[in-house]
Coordinates of C-alpha atoms in Angstrom, one line a residue:
M440 CA -5.2 20.4 -5.9
L441 CA -7.5 23.4 -6.6
M442 CA -6.9 22.9 -10.3
E443 CA -7.8 19.2 -10.0
W444 CA -11.1 19.9 -8.2
G445 CA -11.9 22.6 -10.8
M446 CA -11.5 20.0 -13.5
L447 CA -13.7 17.6 -11.5
V448 CA -16.5 20.1 -11.3
A449 CA -16.2 20.9 -15.0
M450 CA -16.4 17.4 -16.5
D451 CA -18.7 14.4 -16.2
P452 CA -17.0 11.8 -14.0
H453 CA -18.8 9.0 -16.0
L454 CA -17.0 10.2 -19.2
L455 CA -13.7 10.4 -17.3
R456 CA -14.1 6.8 -16.0
T457 CA -14.8 5.6 -19.6
Y458 CA -11.7 7.4 -20.8
V459 CA -9.4 5.9 -18.1
T460 CA -10.8 2.5 -18.9
V461 CA -10.2 2.8 -22.6
A462 CA -6.7 4.1 -22.1
R463 CA -5.9 1.3 -19.6
L464 CA -7.2 -1.5 -21.9
A465 CA -6.1 0.2 -25.2
S466 CA -9.4 -1.0 -26.7
F467 CA -12.9 0.5 -27.1
S468 CA -14.5 -2.9 -27.3
E469 CA -12.7 -4.3 -24.2
A470 CA -13.6 -1.1 -22.2
A471 CA -17.3 -1.6 -23.3
R472 CA -17.3 -5.1 -21.9
E473 CA -15.7 -4.1 -18.6
L474 CA -18.0 -1.1 -18.1
G475 CA -21.2 -2.9 -19.3
Y476 CA -21.8 -0.3 -22.1
T477 CA -22.1 -0.8 -25.8
Q478 CA -19.1 0.0 -27.9
S479 CA -21.1 2.9 -29.5
A480 CA -21.7 4.4 -26.1
V481 CA -18.0 4.2 -25.2
S482 CA -17.2 6.0 -28.4
Q483 CA -19.8 8.7 -27.7
H484 CA -18.4 9.2 -24.2
I485 CA -14.9 9.7 -25.5
A486 CA -16.1 12.1 -28.3
A487 CA -18.1 14.1 -25.7
L488 CA -15.1 14.4 -23.4
E489 CA -12.8 15.4 -26.3
Q490 CA -15.4 18.0 -27.4
D491 CA -15.7 19.3 -23.8
L492 CA -11.9 19.7 -23.4
G493 CA -11.3 20.8 -27.0
A494 CA -8.5 18.3 -27.4
A495 CA -8.0 14.9 -28.9
L496 CA -7.3 12.4 -26.1
L497 CA -6.8 9.1 -28.0
T498 CA -5.4 8.0 -31.3
R499 CA -7.7 5.3 -32.7
R500 CA -5.3 2.9 -34.5
P501 CA -3.7 1.8 -32.2
V502 CA -5.7 3.1 -29.2
T503 CA -3.1 5.2 -27.3
P504 CA -3.3 8.5 -25.3
T505 CA -2.2 11.6 -27.0
T506 CA 0.0 14.1 -25.2
A507 CA -3.1 15.8 -23.9
G508 CA -4.6 12.4 -23.0
E509 CA -1.5 11.5 -21.0
R510 CA -1.8 14.7 -19.0
L511 CA -5.5 14.0 -18.3
L512 CA -4.6 10.5 -17.0
E513 CA -2.3 12.2 -14.5
H514 CA -5.2 14.1 -13.0
A515 CA -7.9 11.4 -13.6
G516 CA -6.7 8.7 -11.1
P517 CA -6.6 11.0 -8.0
L518 CA -9.9 12.7 -9.0
L519 CA -11.8 9.4 -9.4
L520 CA -10.3 8.0 -6.2
R521 CA -11.5 11.1 -4.3
L522 CA -15.0 10.7 -5.7
D523 CA -15.0 7.0 -4.6
A524 CA -13.7 8.1 -1.2
A525 CA -16.4 10.7 -0.8
R526 CA -19.1 8.2 -1.7
A527 CA -17.7 5.6 0.7
D528 CA -17.6 8.2 3.5
V529 CA -21.2 9.1 3.0
V530 CA -22.2 5.4 2.9
R531 CA -20.3 4.7 6.1
M532 CA -22.2 7.5 7.9
A533 CA -25.6 6.2 6.7
S534 CA -24.9 2.5 7.3
A535 CA -26.1 0.5 10.3
P536 CA -23.7 0.6 13.2
E537 CA -23.6 -3.2 13.7
H538 CA -22.2 -4.2 10.3
G539 CA -19.1 -6.5 10.3
L540 CA -15.5 -5.3 10.2
T541 CA -13.2 -5.5 7.2
L542 CA -9.6 -4.9 8.1
A543 CA -6.9 -4.5 5.4
A544 CA -3.4 -5.1 6.6
T545 CA 0.1 -6.1 5.6
P546 CA 1.3 -9.4 7.0
T547 CA 3.9 -7.9 9.3
A548 CA 1.3 -5.4 10.7
L549 CA -0.6 -8.3 12.3
G550 CA 1.3 -8.7 15.5
P551 CA 0.1 -10.4 18.6
R552 CA -1.5 -7.3 20.0
V553 CA -3.6 -6.7 16.9
L554 CA -4.6 -10.4 16.7
A555 CA -5.7 -10.4 20.4
A556 CA -7.8 -7.3 19.8
L557 CA -9.8 -8.6 16.9
P558 CA -13.5 -9.4 17.6
A559 CA -14.4 -13.0 18.0
A560 CA -16.7 -13.0 14.9
G561 CA -17.7 -10.9 11.9
V562 CA -14.2 -10.0 10.8
T563 CA -12.9 -10.1 7.2
L564 CA -9.1 -9.8 7.1
R565 CA -7.6 -8.7 3.8
A566 CA -3.8 -9.0 3.2
L567 CA -2.9 -6.2 0.8
A568 CA 0.2 -4.4 -0.5
R569 CA 1.1 -1.3 1.6
D570 CA 0.2 1.2 -1.1
D571 CA -3.2 -0.5 -1.7
I572 CA -4.3 -0.2 1.9
P573 CA -5.0 3.6 1.9
V574 CA -7.0 3.1 -1.3
A575 CA -9.0 0.3 0.2
V576 CA -9.9 2.4 3.3
A577 CA -10.6 5.6 1.3
T578 CA -13.0 3.8 -1.1
G579 CA -14.8 1.8 1.6
A580 CA -13.4 -1.6 0.6
A581 CA -12.0 -1.8 4.2
D582 CA -13.3 -0.2 7.4
L583 CA -9.8 0.1 8.8
G584 CA -6.3 -0.4 7.5
L585 CA -3.0 -1.3 9.2
V586 CA 0.2 -0.3 7.4
D587 CA 3.7 -0.7 8.5
G588 CA 7.3 0.0 7.5
L589 CA 10.7 1.2 8.6
A590 CA 11.0 4.7 10.1
A591 CA 13.1 6.7 12.5
P592 CA 11.7 6.3 16.1
S593 CA 8.5 8.3 16.5
D594 CA 8.5 9.4 12.8
P595 CA 5.3 8.9 10.8
L596 CA 5.3 6.6 7.8
R597 CA 5.3 8.1 4.3
L598 CA 1.9 7.1 2.9
P599 CA 0.5 7.8 -0.6
D600 CA -1.9 10.8 -0.6
V601 CA -5.0 9.2 -1.9
A602 CA -7.7 10.9 0.2
P603 CA -8.1 12.6 3.6
L604 CA -7.6 9.7 6.1
N605 CA -7.1 9.6 9.8
T606 CA -3.8 8.1 10.8
C607 CA -2.5 7.0 14.2
G608 CA 0.6 5.2 15.3
V609 CA -0.2 2.0 17.2
G610 CA 3.1 0.3 17.5
E611 CA 6.9 0.5 17.2
E612 CA 9.4 -2.2 17.8
P613 CA 13.1 -2.9 16.9
V614 CA 14.0 -4.8 13.7
C615 CA 16.3 -7.7 13.2
V616 CA 18.3 -8.9 10.2
L617 CA 17.6 -12.6 9.4
L618 CA 20.7 -14.6 8.4
P619 CA 21.3 -18.3 8.0
E620 CA 22.4 -19.9 11.3
G621 CA 25.8 -20.7 9.8
H622 CA 26.4 -17.1 8.5
P623 CA 29.7 -15.6 9.8
L624 CA 27.8 -12.7 11.4
A625 CA 25.1 -14.8 12.9
R626 CA 26.5 -14.6 16.5
R627 CA 27.0 -10.8 16.5
P628 CA 25.0 -9.0 19.3
G629 CA 24.0 -6.3 16.7
L630 CA 24.6 -5.4 13.1
R631 CA 25.2 -2.1 11.3
L632 CA 24.1 -1.9 7.7
A633 CA 27.7 -1.0 6.9
D634 CA 28.7 -4.5 8.0
L635 CA 26.6 -5.9 5.2
V636 CA 27.9 -3.9 2.1
D637 CA 28.5 -7.1 0.2
A638 CA 25.4 -9.0 1.4
R639 CA 22.7 -10.3 -0.9
W640 CA 19.2 -9.3 0.1
L641 CA 15.7 -10.6 -0.4
D642 CA 13.3 -8.1 -1.8
A643 CA 9.8 -9.1 -0.5
P644 CA 7.5 -6.1 -0.5
G645 CA 4.4 -8.1 0.2
A646 CA 5.7 -10.3 3.0
G647 CA 8.6 -8.5 4.7
L648 CA 9.7 -4.9 5.1
P649 CA 10.5 -2.9 2.0
L650 CA 14.1 -2.4 1.2
D651 CA 13.8 1.1 -0.3
R652 CA 13.9 2.6 3.2
L653 CA 17.1 0.8 4.0
R654 CA 18.6 1.9 0.7
A655 CA 17.6 5.5 1.6
T656 CA 19.2 5.4 5.0
S657 CA 22.3 3.4 4.3
G658 CA 24.2 6.3 2.8
T659 CA 26.2 3.8 0.7
G660 CA 23.5 2.3 -1.4
A661 CA 24.6 -1.1 0.1
V662 CA 21.4 -3.0 -0.3
R663 CA 21.7 -5.3 -3.2
T664 CA 18.8 -7.5 -4.2
A665 CA 19.5 -11.2 -4.9
L666 CA 16.0 -12.5 -5.2
R667 CA 12.6 -10.9 -5.3
Y668 CA 9.6 -12.7 -3.7
E669 CA 6.2 -11.4 -4.7
G670 CA 4.1 -13.4 -2.3
T671 CA 2.7 -12.5 1.2
D672 CA 3.7 -15.7 3.1
L673 CA 6.1 -14.9 5.9
R674 CA 7.1 -18.6 6.2
T675 CA 8.3 -18.7 2.6
L676 CA 10.3 -15.5 3.2
T677 CA 12.0 -16.9 6.3
T678 CA 12.7 -20.3 4.5
L679 CA 14.4 -18.4 1.7
A680 CA 16.5 -16.6 4.2
A681 CA 17.4 -19.8 6.0
A682 CA 18.4 -21.4 2.7
G683 CA 20.9 -18.6 2.0
H684 CA 19.1 -16.9 -0.8
G685 CA 19.4 -13.5 0.8
L686 CA 19.0 -11.5 4.0
T687 CA 15.8 -9.9 5.1
V688 CA 14.7 -7.5 7.8
L689 CA 11.7 -8.3 10.0
P690 CA 10.1 -6.9 13.2
R691 CA 11.6 -8.5 16.3
G692 CA 8.4 -10.2 17.1
F693 CA 8.3 -12.0 13.8
A694 CA 12.1 -12.6 13.6
T695 CA 12.8 -14.5 16.8
G696 CA 12.4 -18.2 17.1
V697 CA 12.4 -18.9 13.3
P698 CA 14.0 -22.3 12.5
G699 CA 17.2 -22.2 10.6
V700 CA 17.9 -18.5 10.9
A701 CA 19.6 -16.1 13.4
A702 CA 17.8 -12.9 14.2
V703 CA 20.4 -10.2 14.9
P704 CA 19.2 -6.7 15.9
L705 CA 19.9 -3.9 13.4
V706 CA 21.5 -1.2 15.5
E707 CA 22.6 1.3 12.7
P708 CA 20.9 3.1 11.1
R709 CA 18.5 3.5 14.0
V710 CA 15.2 2.5 12.5
V711 CA 12.1 0.8 14.0
H712 CA 9.2 -1.1 12.6
R713 CA 6.2 1.2 12.9
T714 CA 2.6 0.3 12.5
E715 CA -0.2 2.9 11.8
L716 CA -3.9 2.6 11.8
L717 CA -5.8 4.2 8.9
S718 CA -9.5 5.1 9.0
G719 CA -11.9 7.3 7.0
G720 CA -14.6 9.4 8.6
A721 CA -16.5 8.5 11.8
L722 CA -16.1 4.9 13.0
R723 CA -19.0 2.8 14.3
G724 CA -19.5 -0.7 15.8
A725 CA -16.7 -3.2 15.7
A726 CA -14.4 -0.8 13.8
A727 CA -14.7 1.9 16.5
V728 CA -14.0 -0.7 19.3
L729 CA -10.9 -2.1 17.6
A730 CA -9.6 1.4 16.9
R731 CA -10.0 2.4 20.5
Q732 CA -8.2 -0.8 21.7
L733 CA -5.3 -0.4 19.3
T734 CA -4.7 3.3 20.0
A735 CA -5.2 3.2 23.7
A736 CA -1.6 2.4 24.6
G737 CA -0.1 4.6 21.9
P738 CA 2.8 3.7 19.5
E739 CA 5.0 2.4 22.3
G740 CA 2.6 -0.2 23.4
A741 CA 3.0 -2.8 20.7

């Protein structure tokens, strides 16, 4: 980290942003259009950065990073994100306290307790992928974030390290396996993952709970994906489960009472659905009120 911040001090972040954009688009002209520069200015930025570092960063025909350029890209993303986070933190401190509230959340983090606590007006709700929510909070695109996932009871979630953020557990609840009503295991009082070694699973990272945690805790690798759903609609996910396209795991509050499926508690491995609140810097106005309401009862109060 010290090396990264040393690099940040030593180079112009405007040049670094230009380089990252050119490398991503593999085109000087496309990067110029996206950044609002002339193509000549983009070329000058890249040349200045290469001169500063004493290394060629891009081949020109085709436009691809060199070995040194690939290494710079590894550093550039976190550095630029930290700059954006620092800017957003200062803007938050200077902004008027009564601005609206933007909340970024995964669909399964929006349980009844969260919905009941939302202000009656002035809220923008953004459904995002789990890994995008810390970035949204760090850069000021959202005032608060709600992320969720599978964890051992009372264990924190594993979140990407994008910037210094405040995290607090706001809810834990059991999880259930959703099976079609006619499935041979649908009437079981509980299921072990070992009971499902031959099962076909739905991989729905945007709508349901990610399967990678189940794979990590199964000890047998017995989580085989049959269909991947890339949307965020829970109803579509449960309809796929009801139609027999694969099993899925959902928090108990979302799993019960769904037409066409049986929700059987997952009893082994012992994991829970955990929700955490993310914030950056001092909170004001509606964001502060919502954060106090969600954290008042602690993680067992969801």
